[in-house]
Coordinates of N, CA and C in Angstrom, one line a residue:
X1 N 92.3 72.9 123.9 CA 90.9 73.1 124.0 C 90.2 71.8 123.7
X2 N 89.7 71.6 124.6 CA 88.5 70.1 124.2 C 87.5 70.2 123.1
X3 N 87.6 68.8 122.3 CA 86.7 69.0 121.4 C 87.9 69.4 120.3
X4 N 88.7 69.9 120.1 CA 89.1 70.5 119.3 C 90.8 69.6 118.9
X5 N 90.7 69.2 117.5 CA 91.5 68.0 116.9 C 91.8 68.7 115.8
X6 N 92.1 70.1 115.6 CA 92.9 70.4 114.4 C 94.2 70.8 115.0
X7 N 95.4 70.5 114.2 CA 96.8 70.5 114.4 C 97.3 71.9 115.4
X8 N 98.0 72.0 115.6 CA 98.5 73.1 116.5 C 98.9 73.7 115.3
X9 N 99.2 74.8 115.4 CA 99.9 75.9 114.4 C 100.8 76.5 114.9
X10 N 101.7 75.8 115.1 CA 103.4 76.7 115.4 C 103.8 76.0 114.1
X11 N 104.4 76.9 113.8 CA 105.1 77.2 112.5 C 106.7 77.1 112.2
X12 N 107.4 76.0 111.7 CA 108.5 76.0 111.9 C 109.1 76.0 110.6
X13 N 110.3 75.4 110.1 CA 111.2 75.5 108.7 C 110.4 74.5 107.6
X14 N 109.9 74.1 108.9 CA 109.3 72.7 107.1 C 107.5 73.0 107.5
X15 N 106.9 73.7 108.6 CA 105.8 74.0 108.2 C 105.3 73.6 109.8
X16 N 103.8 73.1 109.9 CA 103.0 73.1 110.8 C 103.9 71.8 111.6
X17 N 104.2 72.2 113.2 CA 104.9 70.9 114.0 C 103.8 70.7 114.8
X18 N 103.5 69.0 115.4 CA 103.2 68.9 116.3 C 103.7 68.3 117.4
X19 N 103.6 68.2 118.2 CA 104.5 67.5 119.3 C 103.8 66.1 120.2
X20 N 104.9 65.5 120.2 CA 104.0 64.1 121.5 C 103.2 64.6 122.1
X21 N 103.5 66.0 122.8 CA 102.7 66.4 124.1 C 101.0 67.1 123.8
X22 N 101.3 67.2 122.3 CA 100.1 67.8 121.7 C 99.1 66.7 121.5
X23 N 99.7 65.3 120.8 CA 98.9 64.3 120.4 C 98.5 64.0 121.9
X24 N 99.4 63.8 122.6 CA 99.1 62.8 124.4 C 97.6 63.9 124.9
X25 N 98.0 65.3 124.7 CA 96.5 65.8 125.5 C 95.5 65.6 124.5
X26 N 95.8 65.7 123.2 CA 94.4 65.4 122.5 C 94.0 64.0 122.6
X27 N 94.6 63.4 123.0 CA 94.2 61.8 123.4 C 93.8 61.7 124.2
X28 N 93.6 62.1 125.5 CA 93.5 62.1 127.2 C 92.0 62.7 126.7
X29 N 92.4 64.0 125.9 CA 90.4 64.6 126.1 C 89.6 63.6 125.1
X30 N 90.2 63.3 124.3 CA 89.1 62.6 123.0 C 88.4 61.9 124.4
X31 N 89.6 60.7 124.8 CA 88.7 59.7 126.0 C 88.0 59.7 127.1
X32 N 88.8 61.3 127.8 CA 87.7 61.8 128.7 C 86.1 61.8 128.0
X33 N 86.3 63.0 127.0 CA 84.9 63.1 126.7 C 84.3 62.1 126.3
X34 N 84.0 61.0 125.7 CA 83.7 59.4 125.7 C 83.8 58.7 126.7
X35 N 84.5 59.5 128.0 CA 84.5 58.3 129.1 C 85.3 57.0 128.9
X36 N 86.1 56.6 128.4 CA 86.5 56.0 127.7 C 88.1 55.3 128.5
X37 N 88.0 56.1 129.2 CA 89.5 56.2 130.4 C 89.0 54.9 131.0
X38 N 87.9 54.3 131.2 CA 88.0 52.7 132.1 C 88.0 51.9 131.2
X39 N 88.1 51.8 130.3 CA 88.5 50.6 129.4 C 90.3 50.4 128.7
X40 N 90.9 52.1 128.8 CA 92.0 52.5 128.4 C 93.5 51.7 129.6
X41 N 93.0 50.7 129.5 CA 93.8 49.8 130.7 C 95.0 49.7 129.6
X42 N 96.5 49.6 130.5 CA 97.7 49.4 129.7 C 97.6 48.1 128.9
X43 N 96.9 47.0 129.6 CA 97.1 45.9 128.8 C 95.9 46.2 127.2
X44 N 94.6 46.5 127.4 CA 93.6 46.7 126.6 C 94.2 47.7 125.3
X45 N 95.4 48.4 125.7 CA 95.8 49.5 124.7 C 96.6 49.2 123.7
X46 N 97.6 47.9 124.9 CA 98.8 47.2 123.8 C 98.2 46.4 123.2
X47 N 96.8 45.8 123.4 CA 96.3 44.7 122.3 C 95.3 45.8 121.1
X48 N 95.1 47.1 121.2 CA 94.4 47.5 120.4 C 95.8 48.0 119.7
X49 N 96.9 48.7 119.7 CA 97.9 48.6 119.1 C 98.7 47.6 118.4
X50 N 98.5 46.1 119.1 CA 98.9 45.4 118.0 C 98.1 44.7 116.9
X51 N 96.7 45.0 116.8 CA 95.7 45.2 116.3 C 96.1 46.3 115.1
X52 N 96.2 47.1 115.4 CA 96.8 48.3 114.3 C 97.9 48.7 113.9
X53 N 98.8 47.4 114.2 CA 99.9 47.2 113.5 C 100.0 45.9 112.6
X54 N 99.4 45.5 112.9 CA 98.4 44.3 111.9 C 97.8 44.5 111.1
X55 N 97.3 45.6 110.8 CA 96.7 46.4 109.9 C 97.2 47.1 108.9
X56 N 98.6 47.7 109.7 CA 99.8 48.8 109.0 C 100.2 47.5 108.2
X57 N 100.7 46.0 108.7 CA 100.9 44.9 108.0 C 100.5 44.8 106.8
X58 N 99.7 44.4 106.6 CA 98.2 44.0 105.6 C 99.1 44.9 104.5
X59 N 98.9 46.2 105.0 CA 98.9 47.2 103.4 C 100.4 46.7 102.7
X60 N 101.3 46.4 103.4 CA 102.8 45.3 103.0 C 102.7 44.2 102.0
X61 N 101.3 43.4 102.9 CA 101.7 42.1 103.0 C 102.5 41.6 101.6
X62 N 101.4 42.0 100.5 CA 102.2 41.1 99.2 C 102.2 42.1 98.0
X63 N 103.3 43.4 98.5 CA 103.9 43.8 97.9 C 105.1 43.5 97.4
X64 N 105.8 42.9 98.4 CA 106.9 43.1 98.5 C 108.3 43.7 98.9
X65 N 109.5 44.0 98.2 CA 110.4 45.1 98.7 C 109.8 46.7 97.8
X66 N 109.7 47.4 98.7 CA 109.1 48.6 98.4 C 110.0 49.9 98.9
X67 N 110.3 50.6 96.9 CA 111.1 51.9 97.2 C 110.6 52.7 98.4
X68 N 112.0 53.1 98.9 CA 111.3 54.8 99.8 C 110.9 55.7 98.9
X69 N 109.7 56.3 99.7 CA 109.1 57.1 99.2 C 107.7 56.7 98.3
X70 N 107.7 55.4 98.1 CA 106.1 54.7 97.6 C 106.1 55.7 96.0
X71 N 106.6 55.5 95.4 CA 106.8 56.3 93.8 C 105.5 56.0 93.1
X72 N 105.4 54.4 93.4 CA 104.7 53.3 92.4 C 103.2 53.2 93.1
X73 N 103.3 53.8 94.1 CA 101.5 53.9 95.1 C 100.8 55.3 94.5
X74 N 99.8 54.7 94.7 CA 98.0 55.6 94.6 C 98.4 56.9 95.5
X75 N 97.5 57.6 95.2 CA 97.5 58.6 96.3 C 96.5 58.4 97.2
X76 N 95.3 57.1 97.1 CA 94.4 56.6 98.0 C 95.4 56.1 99.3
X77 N 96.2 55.1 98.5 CA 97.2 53.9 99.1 C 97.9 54.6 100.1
X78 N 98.3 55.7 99.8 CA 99.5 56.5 100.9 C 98.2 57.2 101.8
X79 N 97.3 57.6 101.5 CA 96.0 58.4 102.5 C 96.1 57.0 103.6
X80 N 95.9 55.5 103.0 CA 95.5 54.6 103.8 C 96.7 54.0 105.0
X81 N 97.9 54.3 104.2 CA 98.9 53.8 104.9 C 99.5 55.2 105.9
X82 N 98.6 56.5 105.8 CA 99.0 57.4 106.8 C 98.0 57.5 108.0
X83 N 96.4 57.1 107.3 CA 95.7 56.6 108.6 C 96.0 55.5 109.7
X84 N 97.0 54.4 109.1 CA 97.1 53.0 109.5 C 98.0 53.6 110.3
X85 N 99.8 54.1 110.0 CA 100.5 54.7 110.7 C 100.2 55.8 112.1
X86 N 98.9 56.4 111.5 CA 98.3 57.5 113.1 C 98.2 56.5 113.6
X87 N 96.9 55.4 113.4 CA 96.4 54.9 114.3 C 97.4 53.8 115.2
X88 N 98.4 53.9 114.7 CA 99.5 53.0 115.7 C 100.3 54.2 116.6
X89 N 100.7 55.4 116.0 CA 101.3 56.5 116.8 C 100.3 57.2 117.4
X90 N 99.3 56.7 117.5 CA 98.4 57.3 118.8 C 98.1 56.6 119.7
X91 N 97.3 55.3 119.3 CA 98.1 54.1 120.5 C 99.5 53.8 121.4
X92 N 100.1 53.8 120.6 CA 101.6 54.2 121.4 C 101.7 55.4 122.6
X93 N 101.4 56.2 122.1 CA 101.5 57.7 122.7 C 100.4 58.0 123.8
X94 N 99.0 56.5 123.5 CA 97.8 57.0 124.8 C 98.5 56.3 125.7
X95 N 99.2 54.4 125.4 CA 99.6 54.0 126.1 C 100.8 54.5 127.1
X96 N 101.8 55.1 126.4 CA 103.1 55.4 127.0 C 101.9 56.3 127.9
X97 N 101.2 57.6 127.6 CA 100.5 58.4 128.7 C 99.9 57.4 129.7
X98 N 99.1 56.6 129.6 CA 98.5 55.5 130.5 C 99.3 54.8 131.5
X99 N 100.6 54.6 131.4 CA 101.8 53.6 131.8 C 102.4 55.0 132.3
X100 N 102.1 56.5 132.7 CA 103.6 57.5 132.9 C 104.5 57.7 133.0
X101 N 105.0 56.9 131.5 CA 106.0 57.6 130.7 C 106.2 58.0 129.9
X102 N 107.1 59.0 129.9 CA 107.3 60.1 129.0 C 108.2 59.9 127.7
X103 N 107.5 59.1 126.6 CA 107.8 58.7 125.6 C 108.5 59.7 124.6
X104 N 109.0 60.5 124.8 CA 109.8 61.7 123.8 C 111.3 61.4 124.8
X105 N 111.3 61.5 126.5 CA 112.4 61.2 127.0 C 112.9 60.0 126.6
X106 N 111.7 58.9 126.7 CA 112.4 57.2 126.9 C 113.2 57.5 125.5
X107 N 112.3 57.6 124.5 CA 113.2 57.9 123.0 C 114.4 58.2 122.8
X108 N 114.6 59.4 123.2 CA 115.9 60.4 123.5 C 116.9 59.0 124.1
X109 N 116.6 58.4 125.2 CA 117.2 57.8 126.1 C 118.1 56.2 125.3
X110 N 116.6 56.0 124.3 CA 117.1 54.5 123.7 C 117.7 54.9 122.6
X111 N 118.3 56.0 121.8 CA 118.2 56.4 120.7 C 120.2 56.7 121.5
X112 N 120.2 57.2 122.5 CA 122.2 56.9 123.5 C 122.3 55.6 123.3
X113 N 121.3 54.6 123.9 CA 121.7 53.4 124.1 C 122.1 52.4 123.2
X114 N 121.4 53.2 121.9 CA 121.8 52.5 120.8 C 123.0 52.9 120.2
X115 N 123.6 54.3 120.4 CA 124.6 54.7 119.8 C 125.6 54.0 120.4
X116 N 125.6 53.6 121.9 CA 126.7 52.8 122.4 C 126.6 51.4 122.3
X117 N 125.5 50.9 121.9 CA 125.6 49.6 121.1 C 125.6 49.3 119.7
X118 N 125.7 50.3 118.9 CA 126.1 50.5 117.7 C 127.0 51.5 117.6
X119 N 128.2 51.2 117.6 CA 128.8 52.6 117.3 C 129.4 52.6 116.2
X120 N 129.7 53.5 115.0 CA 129.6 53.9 113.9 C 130.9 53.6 113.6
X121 N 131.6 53.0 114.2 CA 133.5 52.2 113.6 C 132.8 51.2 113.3
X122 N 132.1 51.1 114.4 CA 131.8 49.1 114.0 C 130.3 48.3 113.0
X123 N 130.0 49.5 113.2 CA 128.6 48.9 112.4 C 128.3 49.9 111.4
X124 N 128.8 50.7 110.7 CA 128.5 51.7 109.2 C 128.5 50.2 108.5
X125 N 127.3 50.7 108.0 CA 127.2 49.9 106.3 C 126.8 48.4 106.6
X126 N 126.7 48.0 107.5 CA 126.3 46.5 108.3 C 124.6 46.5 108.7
X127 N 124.0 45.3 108.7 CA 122.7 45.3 108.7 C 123.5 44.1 110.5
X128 N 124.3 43.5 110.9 CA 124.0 42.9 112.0 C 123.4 43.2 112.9
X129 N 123.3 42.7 114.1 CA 123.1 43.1 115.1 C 124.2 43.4 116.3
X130 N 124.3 43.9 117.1 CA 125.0 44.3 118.3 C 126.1 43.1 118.5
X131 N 125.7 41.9 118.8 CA 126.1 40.7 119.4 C 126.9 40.5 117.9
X132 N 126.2 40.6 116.9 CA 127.1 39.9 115.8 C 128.7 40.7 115.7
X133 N 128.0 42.1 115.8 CA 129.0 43.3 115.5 C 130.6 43.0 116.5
X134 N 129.9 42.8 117.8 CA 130.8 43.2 118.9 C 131.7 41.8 118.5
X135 N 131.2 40.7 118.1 CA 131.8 39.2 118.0 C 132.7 39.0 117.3
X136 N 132.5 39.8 115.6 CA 133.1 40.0 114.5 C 134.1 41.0 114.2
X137 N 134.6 41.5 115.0 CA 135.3 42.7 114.4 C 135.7 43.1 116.3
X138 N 136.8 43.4 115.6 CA 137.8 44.0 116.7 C 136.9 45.0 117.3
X139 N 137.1 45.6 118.5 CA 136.3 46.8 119.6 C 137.0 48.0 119.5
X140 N 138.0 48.4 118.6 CA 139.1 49.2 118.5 C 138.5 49.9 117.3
X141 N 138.7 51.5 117.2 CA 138.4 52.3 116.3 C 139.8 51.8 115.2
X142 N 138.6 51.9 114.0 CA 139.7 52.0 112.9 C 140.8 53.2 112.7
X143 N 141.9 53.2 112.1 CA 142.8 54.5 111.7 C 143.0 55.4 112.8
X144 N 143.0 54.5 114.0 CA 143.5 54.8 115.3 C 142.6 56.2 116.0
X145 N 141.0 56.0 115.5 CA 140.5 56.8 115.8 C 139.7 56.3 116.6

């Protein structure tokens, strides 16, 4: 429904889901209704996205190394760093719709490609990269698996 920006209510194991396809149409209408679709150029999108990842930055900058899960943060500081994070996964998600593609497939897609350039004999417990992995270490499963 246009106009309308409260979460979908399908109800799952951990609670309210929403889906890419839910944010991508509420994105499409927000802009329709603002008209907003002639300025929403692929290139204009990726610079307002790295804009708001510059931002997601900032709240890092000089923290430091920081536990998972933010123990030691405000409950403002996590409000701030979950608006920072939308505003980069909605960008992402107008752009991928602007460019048509279907960013839940491409996902799916790079998420194989990594498993066959990481594969779990050769890179558990390693921070390398692919090139270092494949260079360093035999291409053969360990314990003849």
């Amino acid at each position: 429904m246009k106009g309308s920006f409260s979460a979908e209510t399908r109800v799952g194991r951990e609670g309210v889901t929403v889906t890419l396809d839910d944010l991508k149409e509420k994105m499409a209408n927000f802009a329709e209704e603002r008209d907003w679709d002639q300025f929403h150029s692929p290139r204009n999108l990726l610079l307002a996205l790295v804009g708001e990842v510059g931002e997601l930055s900032e709240i890092f900058q000089w923290k430091g190394e920081v536990p998972r899960g933010l123990p030691d943060w405000q409950e403002q500081e996590k409000l701030h760093l979950g608006e920072e994070l939308s505003d980069v996964l909605l960008y992402l998600i107008r752009l991928s719709d602007v460019c048509g593609i279907d960013l839940g497939k491409a996902a799916l897609r790079k998420l194989e490609l990594n498993a066959q350039k990481y594969p779990v004999h050769l890179c558990k417990g390693s921070s390398q990269k692919y090139y270092q992995i494949h260079n360093s270490k035999d291409d053969v499963p360990q314990n003849g698996v």
